[in-house]
PDB file of N, CA, C and O and ligand atoms in Angstrom:
ATOM      1  N   MET A   1      -5.278   8.952   9.319  1.00 97.00           N
ATOM      2  CA  MET A   1      -4.674   9.672   8.204  1.00 97.00           C
ATOM      3  C   MET A   1      -3.251  10.086   8.555  1.00 97.00           C
ATOM      4  O   MET A   1      -2.905  10.261   9.720  1.00 97.00           O
ATOM      5  N   LYS A   2      -2.456  10.226   7.510  1.00 98.00           N
ATOM      6  CA  LYS A   2      -1.090  10.697   7.673  1.00 98.00           C
ATOM      7  C   LYS A   2      -1.096  12.222   7.646  1.00 98.00           C
ATOM      8  O   LYS A   2      -1.727  12.824   6.786  1.00 98.00           O
ATOM      9  N   VAL A   3      -0.401  12.840   8.595  1.00 98.00           N
ATOM     10  CA  VAL A   3      -0.338  14.303   8.644  1.00 98.00           C
ATOM     11  C   VAL A   3       1.138  14.714   8.624  1.00 98.00           C
ATOM     12  O   VAL A   3       1.965  14.128   9.326  1.00 98.00           O
ATOM     13  N   ARG A   4       1.431  15.714   7.794  1.00 98.00           N
ATOM     14  CA  ARG A   4       2.818  16.178   7.678  1.00 98.00           C
ATOM     15  C   ARG A   4       2.890  17.690   7.833  1.00 98.00           C
ATOM     16  O   ARG A   4       2.095  18.414   7.237  1.00 98.00           O
ATOM     17  N   VAL A   5       3.819  18.138   8.637  1.00 98.00           N
ATOM     18  CA  VAL A   5       4.116  19.566   8.744  1.00 98.00           C
ATOM     19  C   VAL A   5       5.467  19.806   8.079  1.00 98.00           C
ATOM     20  O   VAL A   5       6.467  19.170   8.421  1.00 98.00           O
ATOM     21  N   ASP A   6       5.478  20.730   7.109  1.00 98.00           N
ATOM     22  CA  ASP A   6       6.729  21.133   6.470  1.00 98.00           C
ATOM     23  C   ASP A   6       7.355  22.249   7.303  1.00 98.00           C
ATOM     24  O   ASP A   6       6.905  23.383   7.290  1.00 98.00           O
ATOM     25  N   LYS A   7       8.369  21.907   8.060  1.00 98.00           N
ATOM     26  CA  LYS A   7       8.968  22.898   8.969  1.00 98.00           C
ATOM     27  C   LYS A   7       9.743  23.976   8.222  1.00 98.00           C
ATOM     28  O   LYS A   7       9.984  25.059   8.764  1.00 98.00           O
ATOM     29  N   GLU A   8      10.149  23.691   6.997  1.00 98.00           N
ATOM     30  CA  GLU A   8      10.913  24.700   6.252  1.00 98.00           C
ATOM     31  C   GLU A   8      10.034  25.873   5.845  1.00 98.00           C
ATOM     32  O   GLU A   8      10.503  26.987   5.716  1.00 98.00           O
ATOM     33  N   SER A   9       8.722  25.616   5.667  1.00 98.00           N
ATOM     34  CA  SER A   9       7.824  26.723   5.305  1.00 98.00           C
ATOM     35  C   SER A   9       7.020  27.231   6.496  1.00 98.00           C
ATOM     36  O   SER A   9       6.479  28.334   6.453  1.00 98.00           O
ATOM     37  N   CYS A  10       6.932  26.462   7.565  1.00 98.00           N
ATOM     38  CA  CYS A  10       6.191  26.889   8.770  1.00 98.00           C
ATOM     39  C   CYS A  10       6.825  28.157   9.348  1.00 98.00           C
ATOM     40  O   CYS A  10       8.044  28.245   9.476  1.00 98.00           O
ATOM     41  N   ILE A  11       5.962  29.123   9.682  1.00 98.00           N
ATOM     42  CA  ILE A  11       6.469  30.373  10.266  1.00 98.00           C
ATOM     43  C   ILE A  11       6.195  30.456  11.778  1.00 98.00           C
ATOM     44  O   ILE A  11       6.402  31.487  12.405  1.00 98.00           O
ATOM     45  N   GLY A  12       5.670  29.360  12.339  1.00 98.00           N
ATOM     46  CA  GLY A  12       5.468  29.313  13.779  1.00 98.00           C
ATOM     47  C   GLY A  12       4.362  30.224  14.298  1.00 98.00           C
ATOM     48  O   GLY A  12       4.401  30.671  15.445  1.00 98.00           O
ATOM     49  N   CYS A  13       3.361  30.477  13.467  1.00 98.00           N
ATOM     50  CA  CYS A  13       2.296  31.420  13.847  1.00 98.00           C
ATOM     51  C   CYS A  13       1.377  30.869  14.938  1.00 98.00           C
ATOM     52  O   CYS A  13       0.695  31.627  15.612  1.00 98.00           O
ATOM     53  N   GLY A  14       1.312  29.545  15.061  1.00 98.00           N
ATOM     54  CA  GLY A  14       0.506  28.930  16.109  1.00 98.00           C
ATOM     55  C   GLY A  14      -0.959  28.709  15.774  1.00 98.00           C
ATOM     56  O   GLY A  14      -1.714  28.212  16.620  1.00 98.00           O
ATOM     57  N   VAL A  15      -1.375  29.049  14.558  1.00 98.00           N
ATOM     58  CA  VAL A  15      -2.782  28.857  14.182  1.00 98.00           C
ATOM     59  C   VAL A  15      -3.191  27.383  14.297  1.00 98.00           C
ATOM     60  O   VAL A  15      -4.253  27.055  14.827  1.00 98.00           O
ATOM     61  N   CYS A  16      -2.357  26.488  13.822  1.00 98.00           N
ATOM     62  CA  CYS A  16      -2.709  25.055  13.862  1.00 98.00           C
ATOM     63  C   CYS A  16      -2.870  24.576  15.296  1.00 98.00           C
ATOM     64  O   CYS A  16      -3.752  23.751  15.583  1.00 98.00           O
ATOM     65  N   VAL A  17      -2.055  25.096  16.192  1.00 98.00           N
ATOM     66  CA  VAL A  17      -2.170  24.722  17.602  1.00 98.00           C
ATOM     67  C   VAL A  17      -3.473  25.280  18.181  1.00 98.00           C
ATOM     68  O   VAL A  17      -4.172  24.596  18.942  1.00 98.00           O
ATOM     69  N   SER A  18      -3.820  26.487  17.792  1.00 98.00           N
ATOM     70  CA  SER A  18      -5.055  27.109  18.283  1.00 98.00           C
ATOM     71  C   SER A  18      -6.293  26.325  17.854  1.00 98.00           C
ATOM     72  O   SER A  18      -7.210  26.135  18.642  1.00 98.00           O
ATOM     73  N   VAL A  19      -6.314  25.880  16.612  1.00 98.00           N
ATOM     74  CA  VAL A  19      -7.520  25.197  16.114  1.00 98.00           C
ATOM     75  C   VAL A  19      -7.496  23.696  16.351  1.00 98.00           C
ATOM     76  O   VAL A  19      -8.538  23.045  16.287  1.00 98.00           O
ATOM     77  N   CYS A  20      -6.320  23.119  16.645  1.00 98.00           N
ATOM     78  CA  CYS A  20      -6.250  21.655  16.748  1.00 98.00           C
ATOM     79  C   CYS A  20      -5.102  21.214  17.659  1.00 98.00           C
ATOM     80  O   CYS A  20      -4.168  20.550  17.225  1.00 98.00           O
ATOM     81  N   ASP A  21      -5.230  21.531  18.942  1.00 98.00           N
ATOM     82  CA  ASP A  21      -4.126  21.191  19.849  1.00 98.00           C
ATOM     83  C   ASP A  21      -4.077  19.711  20.212  1.00 98.00           C
ATOM     84  O   ASP A  21      -3.165  19.266  20.906  1.00 98.00           O
ATOM     85  N   ALA A  22      -5.057  18.933  19.735  1.00 98.00           N
ATOM     86  CA  ALA A  22      -4.986  17.482  19.923  1.00 98.00           C
ATOM     87  C   ALA A  22      -3.905  16.878  19.033  1.00 98.00           C
ATOM     88  O   ALA A  22      -3.432  15.764  19.299  1.00 98.00           O
ATOM     89  N   VAL A  23      -3.504  17.621  17.998  1.00 98.00           N
ATOM     90  CA  VAL A  23      -2.572  17.070  17.008  1.00 98.00           C
ATOM     91  C   VAL A  23      -1.288  17.884  16.879  1.00 98.00           C
ATOM     92  O   VAL A  23      -0.217  17.320  16.641  1.00 98.00           O
ATOM     93  N   PHE A  24      -1.379  19.217  17.054  1.00 98.00           N
ATOM     94  CA  PHE A  24      -0.222  20.082  16.804  1.00 98.00           C
ATOM     95  C   PHE A  24       0.244  20.792  18.073  1.00 98.00           C
ATOM     96  O   PHE A  24      -0.571  21.187  18.915  1.00 98.00           O
ATOM     97  N   GLU A  25       1.537  20.970  18.174  1.00 98.00           N
ATOM     98  CA  GLU A  25       2.114  21.799  19.237  1.00 98.00           C
ATOM     99  C   GLU A  25       3.318  22.520  18.652  1.00 98.00           C
ATOM    100  O   GLU A  25       3.823  22.149  17.592  1.00 98.00           O
ATOM    101  N   LEU A  26       3.762  23.572  19.349  1.00 98.00           N
ATOM    102  CA  LEU A  26       4.969  24.255  18.885  1.00 98.00           C
ATOM    103  C   LEU A  26       6.181  23.649  19.580  1.00 98.00           C
ATOM    104  O   LEU A  26       6.198  23.464  20.800  1.00 98.00           O
ATOM    105  N   GLY A  27       7.202  23.343  18.802  1.00 97.00           N
ATOM    106  CA  GLY A  27       8.417  22.751  19.346  1.00 97.00           C
ATOM    107  C   GLY A  27       9.378  23.803  19.859  1.00 97.00           C
ATOM    108  O   GLY A  27       9.123  25.007  19.766  1.00 97.00           O
ATOM    109  N   ASP A  28      10.502  23.366  20.374  1.00 96.00           N
ATOM    110  CA  ASP A  28      11.509  24.267  20.918  1.00 96.00           C
ATOM    111  C   ASP A  28      12.054  25.221  19.855  1.00 96.00           C
ATOM    112  O   ASP A  28      12.522  26.317  20.171  1.00 96.00           O
ATOM    113  N   ASP A  29      11.989  24.807  18.604  1.00 96.00           N
ATOM    114  CA  ASP A  29      12.469  25.655  17.508  1.00 96.00           C
ATOM    115  C   ASP A  29      11.409  26.659  17.042  1.00 96.00           C
ATOM    116  O   ASP A  29      11.616  27.403  16.095  1.00 96.00           O
ATOM    117  N   GLY A  30      10.243  26.644  17.711  1.00 97.00           N
ATOM    118  CA  GLY A  30       9.186  27.579  17.351  1.00 97.00           C
ATOM    119  C   GLY A  30       8.345  27.133  16.166  1.00 97.00           C
ATOM    120  O   GLY A  30       7.459  27.858  15.726  1.00 97.00           O
ATOM    121  N   LYS A  31       8.620  25.953  15.651  1.00 98.00           N
ATOM    122  CA  LYS A  31       7.861  25.427  14.515  1.00 98.00           C
ATOM    123  C   LYS A  31       6.833  24.406  15.005  1.00 98.00           C
ATOM    124  O   LYS A  31       6.997  23.782  16.065  1.00 98.00           O
ATOM    125  N   SER A  32       5.775  24.244  14.209  1.00 98.00           N
ATOM    126  CA  SER A  32       4.747  23.270  14.549  1.00 98.00           C
ATOM    127  C   SER A  32       5.281  21.843  14.433  1.00 98.00           C
ATOM    128  O   SER A  32       6.136  21.555  13.596  1.00 98.00           O
ATOM    129  N   LYS A  33       4.763  20.976  15.288  1.00 98.00           N
ATOM    130  CA  LYS A  33       5.106  19.559  15.190  1.00 98.00           C
ATOM    131  C   LYS A  33       3.907  18.730  15.618  1.00 98.00           C
ATOM    132  O   LYS A  33       2.994  19.232  16.284  1.00 98.00           O
ATOM    133  N   ILE A  34       3.919  17.469  15.255  1.00 98.00           N
ATOM    134  CA  ILE A  34       2.859  16.549  15.659  1.00 98.00           C
ATOM    135  C   ILE A  34       3.091  16.157  17.120  1.00 98.00           C
ATOM    136  O   ILE A  34       4.221  15.872  17.517  1.00 98.00           O
ATOM    137  N   VAL A  35       2.025  16.138  17.916  1.00 98.00           N
ATOM    138  CA  VAL A  35       2.172  15.818  19.343  1.00 98.00           C
ATOM    139  C   VAL A  35       2.715  14.394  19.533  1.00 98.00           C
ATOM    140  O   VAL A  35       2.565  13.526  18.668  1.00 98.00           O
ATOM    141  N   ALA A  36       3.319  14.169  20.683  1.00 98.00           N
ATOM    142  CA  ALA A  36       4.012  12.911  20.972  1.00 98.00           C
ATOM    143  C   ALA A  36       3.128  11.683  20.768  1.00 98.00           C
ATOM    144  O   ALA A  36       3.598  10.627  20.327  1.00 98.00           O
ATOM    145  N   GLU A  37       1.845  11.836  21.065  1.00 98.00           N
ATOM    146  CA  GLU A  37       0.942  10.692  20.964  1.00 98.00           C
ATOM    147  C   GLU A  37       0.889  10.108  19.547  1.00 98.00           C
ATOM    148  O   GLU A  37       0.696   8.896  19.375  1.00 98.00           O
ATOM    149  N   TYR A  38       1.061  10.953  18.529  1.00 98.00           N
ATOM    150  CA  TYR A  38       0.886  10.491  17.141  1.00 98.00           C
ATOM    151  C   TYR A  38       2.137  10.582  16.276  1.00 98.00           C
ATOM    152  O   TYR A  38       2.138  10.094  15.152  1.00 98.00           O
ATOM    153  N   VAL A  39       3.177  11.228  16.771  1.00 98.00           N
ATOM    154  CA  VAL A  39       4.325  11.487  15.898  1.00 98.00           C
ATOM    155  C   VAL A  39       5.080  10.200  15.560  1.00 98.00           C
ATOM    156  O   VAL A  39       5.204   9.284  16.381  1.00 98.00           O
ATOM    157  N   GLU A  40       5.544  10.128  14.328  1.00 98.00           N
ATOM    158  CA  GLU A  40       6.355   8.986  13.888  1.00 98.00           C
ATOM    159  C   GLU A  40       7.736   9.418  13.423  1.00 98.00           C
ATOM    160  O   GLU A  40       8.682   8.651  13.475  1.00 98.00           O
ATOM    161  N   LYS A  41       7.814  10.648  12.937  1.00 98.00           N
ATOM    162  CA  LYS A  41       9.106  11.172  12.493  1.00 98.00           C
ATOM    163  C   LYS A  41       9.121  12.664  12.773  1.00 98.00           C
ATOM    164  O   LYS A  41       8.147  13.355  12.499  1.00 98.00           O
ATOM    165  N   ASP A  42      10.208  13.156  13.347  1.00 98.00           N
ATOM    166  CA  ASP A  42      10.305  14.587  13.611  1.00 98.00           C
ATOM    167  C   ASP A  42      11.770  14.997  13.521  1.00 98.00           C
ATOM    168  O   ASP A  42      12.605  14.536  14.294  1.00 98.00           O
ATOM    169  N   ASP A  43      12.075  15.844  12.544  1.00 97.00           N
ATOM    170  CA  ASP A  43      13.439  16.347  12.434  1.00 97.00           C
ATOM    171  C   ASP A  43      13.396  17.833  12.077  1.00 97.00           C
ATOM    172  O   ASP A  43      12.352  18.468  12.213  1.00 97.00           O
ATOM    173  N   ASP A  44      14.498  18.387  11.621  1.00 96.00           N
ATOM    174  CA  ASP A  44      14.555  19.828  11.352  1.00 96.00           C
ATOM    175  C   ASP A  44      13.681  20.250  10.182  1.00 96.00           C
ATOM    176  O   ASP A  44      13.311  21.417  10.061  1.00 96.00           O
ATOM    177  N   THR A  45      13.361  19.310   9.308  1.00 98.00           N
ATOM    178  CA  THR A  45      12.648  19.685   8.084  1.00 98.00           C
ATOM    179  C   THR A  45      11.173  19.326   8.098  1.00 98.00           C
ATOM    180  O   THR A  45      10.374  19.970   7.426  1.00 98.00           O
ATOM    181  N   GLU A  46      10.792  18.287   8.849  1.00 98.00           N
ATOM    182  CA  GLU A  46       9.388  17.881   8.840  1.00 98.00           C
ATOM    183  C   GLU A  46       9.004  17.116  10.094  1.00 98.00           C
ATOM    184  O   GLU A  46       9.847  16.597  10.815  1.00 98.00           O
ATOM    185  N   SER A  47       7.687  17.109  10.338  1.00 98.00           N
ATOM    186  CA  SER A  47       7.134  16.316  11.429  1.00 98.00           C
ATOM    187  C   SER A  47       5.969  15.534  10.831  1.00 98.00           C
ATOM    188  O   SER A  47       5.081  16.107  10.202  1.00 98.00           O
ATOM    189  N   VAL A  48       5.995  14.219  11.008  1.00 98.00           N
ATOM    190  CA  VAL A  48       5.010  13.361  10.365  1.00 98.00           C
ATOM    191  C   VAL A  48       4.419  12.405  11.392  1.00 98.00           C
ATOM    192  O   VAL A  48       5.130  11.884  12.251  1.00 98.00           O
ATOM    193  N   GLY A  49       3.114  12.194  11.297  1.00 98.00           N
ATOM    194  CA  GLY A  49       2.486  11.254  12.205  1.00 98.00           C
ATOM    195  C   GLY A  49       1.228  10.675  11.610  1.00 98.00           C
ATOM    196  O   GLY A  49       0.749  11.128  10.572  1.00 98.00           O
ATOM    197  N   THR A  50       0.683   9.653  12.265  1.00 98.00           N
ATOM    198  CA  THR A  50      -0.588   9.070  11.853  1.00 98.00           C
ATOM    199  C   THR A  50      -1.617   9.386  12.925  1.00 98.00           C
ATOM    200  O   THR A  50      -1.421   9.076  14.098  1.00 98.00           O
ATOM    201  N   VAL A  51      -2.693  10.043  12.498  1.00 98.00           N
ATOM    202  CA  VAL A  51      -3.709  10.585  13.398  1.00 98.00           C
ATOM    203  C   VAL A  51      -5.043   9.904  13.102  1.00 98.00           C
ATOM    204  O   VAL A  51      -5.369   9.669  11.936  1.00 98.00           O
ATOM    205  N   PRO A  52      -5.820   9.572  14.136  1.00 97.00           N
ATOM    206  CA  PRO A  52      -7.125   8.953  13.887  1.00 97.00           C
ATOM    207  C   PRO A  52      -7.987   9.822  12.958  1.00 97.00           C
ATOM    208  O   PRO A  52      -8.009  11.051  13.102  1.00 97.00           O
ATOM    209  N   ASP A  53      -8.686   9.174  12.033  1.00 96.00           N
ATOM    210  CA  ASP A  53      -9.470   9.909  11.031  1.00 96.00           C
ATOM    211  C   ASP A  53     -10.577  10.751  11.645  1.00 96.00           C
ATOM    212  O   ASP A  53     -11.066  11.687  11.016  1.00 96.00           O
ATOM    213  N   ASP A  54     -11.002  10.417  12.871  1.00 96.00           N
ATOM    214  CA  ASP A  54     -12.133  11.156  13.447  1.00 96.00           C
ATOM    215  C   ASP A  54     -11.712  12.458  14.133  1.00 96.00           C
ATOM    216  O   ASP A  54     -12.545  13.167  14.691  1.00 96.00           O
ATOM    217  N   ILE A  55     -10.422  12.780  14.083  1.00 97.00           N
ATOM    218  CA  ILE A  55     -10.000  14.089  14.614  1.00 97.00           C
ATOM    219  C   ILE A  55     -10.149  15.112  13.487  1.00 97.00           C
ATOM    220  O   ILE A  55      -9.256  15.312  12.666  1.00 97.00           O
ATOM    221  N   GLU A  56     -11.308  15.751  13.463  1.00 96.00           N
ATOM    222  CA  GLU A  56     -11.669  16.570  12.303  1.00 96.00           C
ATOM    223  C   GLU A  56     -10.989  17.934  12.277  1.00 96.00           C
ATOM    224  O   GLU A  56     -10.962  18.593  11.237  1.00 96.00           O
ATOM    225  N   CYS A  57     -10.430  18.357  13.402  1.00 98.00           N
ATOM    226  CA  CYS A  57      -9.801  19.685  13.418  1.00 98.00           C
ATOM    227  C   CYS A  57      -8.542  19.743  12.560  1.00 98.00           C
ATOM    228  O   CYS A  57      -8.066  20.837  12.239  1.00 98.00           O
ATOM    229  N   VAL A  58      -8.010  18.592  12.167  1.00 98.00           N
ATOM    230  CA  VAL A  58      -6.845  18.596  11.272  1.00 98.00           C
ATOM    231  C   VAL A  58      -7.177  19.350   9.986  1.00 98.00           C
ATOM    232  O   VAL A  58      -6.371  20.128   9.472  1.00 98.00           O
ATOM    233  N   LYS A  59      -8.402  19.122   9.499  1.00 97.00           N
ATOM    234  CA  LYS A  59      -8.828  19.783   8.268  1.00 97.00           C
ATOM    235  C   LYS A  59      -8.846  21.311   8.437  1.00 97.00           C
ATOM    236  O   LYS A  59      -8.455  22.048   7.544  1.00 97.00           O
ATOM    237  N   ASP A  60      -9.298  21.753   9.603  1.00 98.00           N
ATOM    238  CA  ASP A  60      -9.310  23.195   9.875  1.00 98.00           C
ATOM    239  C   ASP A  60      -7.883  23.747   9.859  1.00 98.00           C
ATOM    240  O   ASP A  60      -7.631  24.833   9.342  1.00 98.00           O
ATOM    241  N   ALA A  61      -6.973  22.991  10.446  1.00 98.00           N
ATOM    242  CA  ALA A  61      -5.576  23.436  10.482  1.00 98.00           C
ATOM    243  C   ALA A  61      -5.001  23.520   9.070  1.00 98.00           C
ATOM    244  O   ALA A  61      -4.317  24.485   8.723  1.00 98.00           O
ATOM    245  N   VAL A  62      -5.293  22.522   8.253  1.00 98.00           N
ATOM    246  CA  VAL A  62      -4.820  22.527   6.861  1.00 98.00           C
ATOM    247  C   VAL A  62      -5.345  23.761   6.141  1.00 98.00           C
ATOM    248  O   VAL A  62      -4.602  24.461   5.448  1.00 98.00           O
ATOM    249  N   GLU A  63      -6.638  24.041   6.338  1.00 98.00           N
ATOM    250  CA  GLU A  63      -7.272  25.158   5.622  1.00 98.00           C
ATOM    251  C   GLU A  63      -6.787  26.516   6.130  1.00 98.00           C
ATOM    252  O   GLU A  63      -6.696  27.472   5.373  1.00 98.00           O
ATOM    253  N   GLN A  64      -6.469  26.597   7.414  1.00 98.00           N
ATOM    254  CA  GLN A  64      -6.152  27.909   7.992  1.00 98.00           C
ATOM    255  C   GLN A  64      -4.655  28.211   8.076  1.00 98.00           C
ATOM    256  O   GLN A  64      -4.272  29.359   8.315  1.00 98.00           O
ATOM    257  N   CYS A  65      -3.820  27.228   7.883  1.00 98.00           N
ATOM    258  CA  CYS A  65      -2.372  27.492   7.898  1.00 98.00           C
ATOM    259  C   CYS A  65      -2.034  28.504   6.800  1.00 98.00           C
ATOM    260  O   CYS A  65      -2.295  28.253   5.627  1.00 98.00           O
ATOM    261  N   PRO A  66      -1.446  29.640   7.172  1.00 98.00           N
ATOM    262  CA  PRO A  66      -1.213  30.700   6.184  1.00 98.00           C
ATOM    263  C   PRO A  66      -0.128  30.374   5.167  1.00 98.00           C
ATOM    264  O   PRO A  66      -0.039  31.025   4.119  1.00 98.00           O
ATOM    265  N   THR A  67       0.664  29.375   5.435  1.00 98.00           N
ATOM    266  CA  THR A  67       1.763  29.047   4.516  1.00 98.00           C
ATOM    267  C   THR A  67       1.563  27.696   3.818  1.00 98.00           C
ATOM    268  O   THR A  67       2.445  27.243   3.096  1.00 98.00           O
ATOM    269  N   GLY A  68       0.412  27.062   4.047  1.00 98.00           N
ATOM    270  CA  GLY A  68       0.161  25.774   3.389  1.00 98.00           C
ATOM    271  C   GLY A  68       1.146  24.702   3.807  1.00 98.00           C
ATOM    272  O   GLY A  68       1.490  23.815   3.016  1.00 98.00           O
ATOM    273  N   SER A  69       1.575  24.767   5.067  1.00 98.00           N
ATOM    274  CA  SER A  69       2.638  23.855   5.517  1.00 98.00           C
ATOM    275  C   SER A  69       2.148  22.493   5.986  1.00 98.00           C
ATOM    276  O   SER A  69       2.948  21.613   6.262  1.00 98.00           O
ATOM    277  N   ILE A  70       0.816  22.350   6.109  1.00 98.00           N
ATOM    278  CA  ILE A  70       0.274  21.084   6.617  1.00 98.00           C
ATOM    279  C   ILE A  70      -0.399  20.323   5.489  1.00 98.00           C
ATOM    280  O   ILE A  70      -1.208  20.877   4.752  1.00 98.00           O
ATOM    281  N   SER A  71      -0.049  19.050   5.355  1.00 98.00           N
ATOM    282  CA  SER A  71      -0.686  18.234   4.334  1.00 98.00           C
ATOM    283  C   SER A  71      -1.137  16.911   4.941  1.00 98.00           C
ATOM    284  O   SER A  71      -0.620  16.475   5.966  1.00 98.00           O
ATOM    285  N   THR A  72      -2.125  16.290   4.298  1.00 98.00           N
ATOM    286  CA  THR A  72      -2.626  14.997   4.770  1.00 98.00           C
ATOM    287  C   THR A  72      -2.713  14.036   3.597  1.00 98.00           C
ATOM    288  O   THR A  72      -2.782  14.440   2.442  1.00 98.00           O
ATOM    289  N   GLU A  73      -2.729  12.751   3.921  1.00 94.00           N
ATOM    290  CA  GLU A  73      -2.965  11.745   2.884  1.00 94.00           C
ATOM    291  C   GLU A  73      -3.580  10.525   3.521  1.00 94.00           C
ATOM    292  O   GLU A  73      -3.544  10.371   4.737  1.00 94.00           O
TER     293      GLU A  73
HETATM  294 FE1  SF4 B   1       3.308  26.605  11.065  1.00 89.45          FE
HETATM  295 FE2  SF4 B   1       1.119  26.623   9.563  1.00 89.45          FE
HETATM  296 FE3  SF4 B   1       0.986  25.822  12.095  1.00 89.45          FE
HETATM  297 FE4  SF4 B   1       1.397  28.398  11.528  1.00 89.45          FE
HETATM  298  S1  SF4 B   1      -0.458  27.195  11.062  1.00 89.45           S
HETATM  299  S2  SF4 B   1       2.488  27.175  13.085  1.00 89.45           S
HETATM  300  S3  SF4 B   1       2.670  28.248   9.692  1.00 89.45           S
HETATM  301  S4  SF4 B   1       2.119  24.811  10.409  1.00 89.45           S
END
């Protein structure tokens, strides 16, 4: 699945990293990003990657992100 973090709305709370560190980490700017293993695009506004469908914690991160900054397709 495709996973996208909207860095403009991310507040760097770290919840996504706590629930799904196989996919998310905090970058030097304090915002969430897709880990190196899966990332395809990462800039100031967004981080996008393709993650294996069997990594189910992505769904938890989507549901628990307080700003709705994570989306999948
Ligand atoms: Fe950013 Fe949402 Fe992750 Fe918090 S849970 S660091 S707001 S993407």
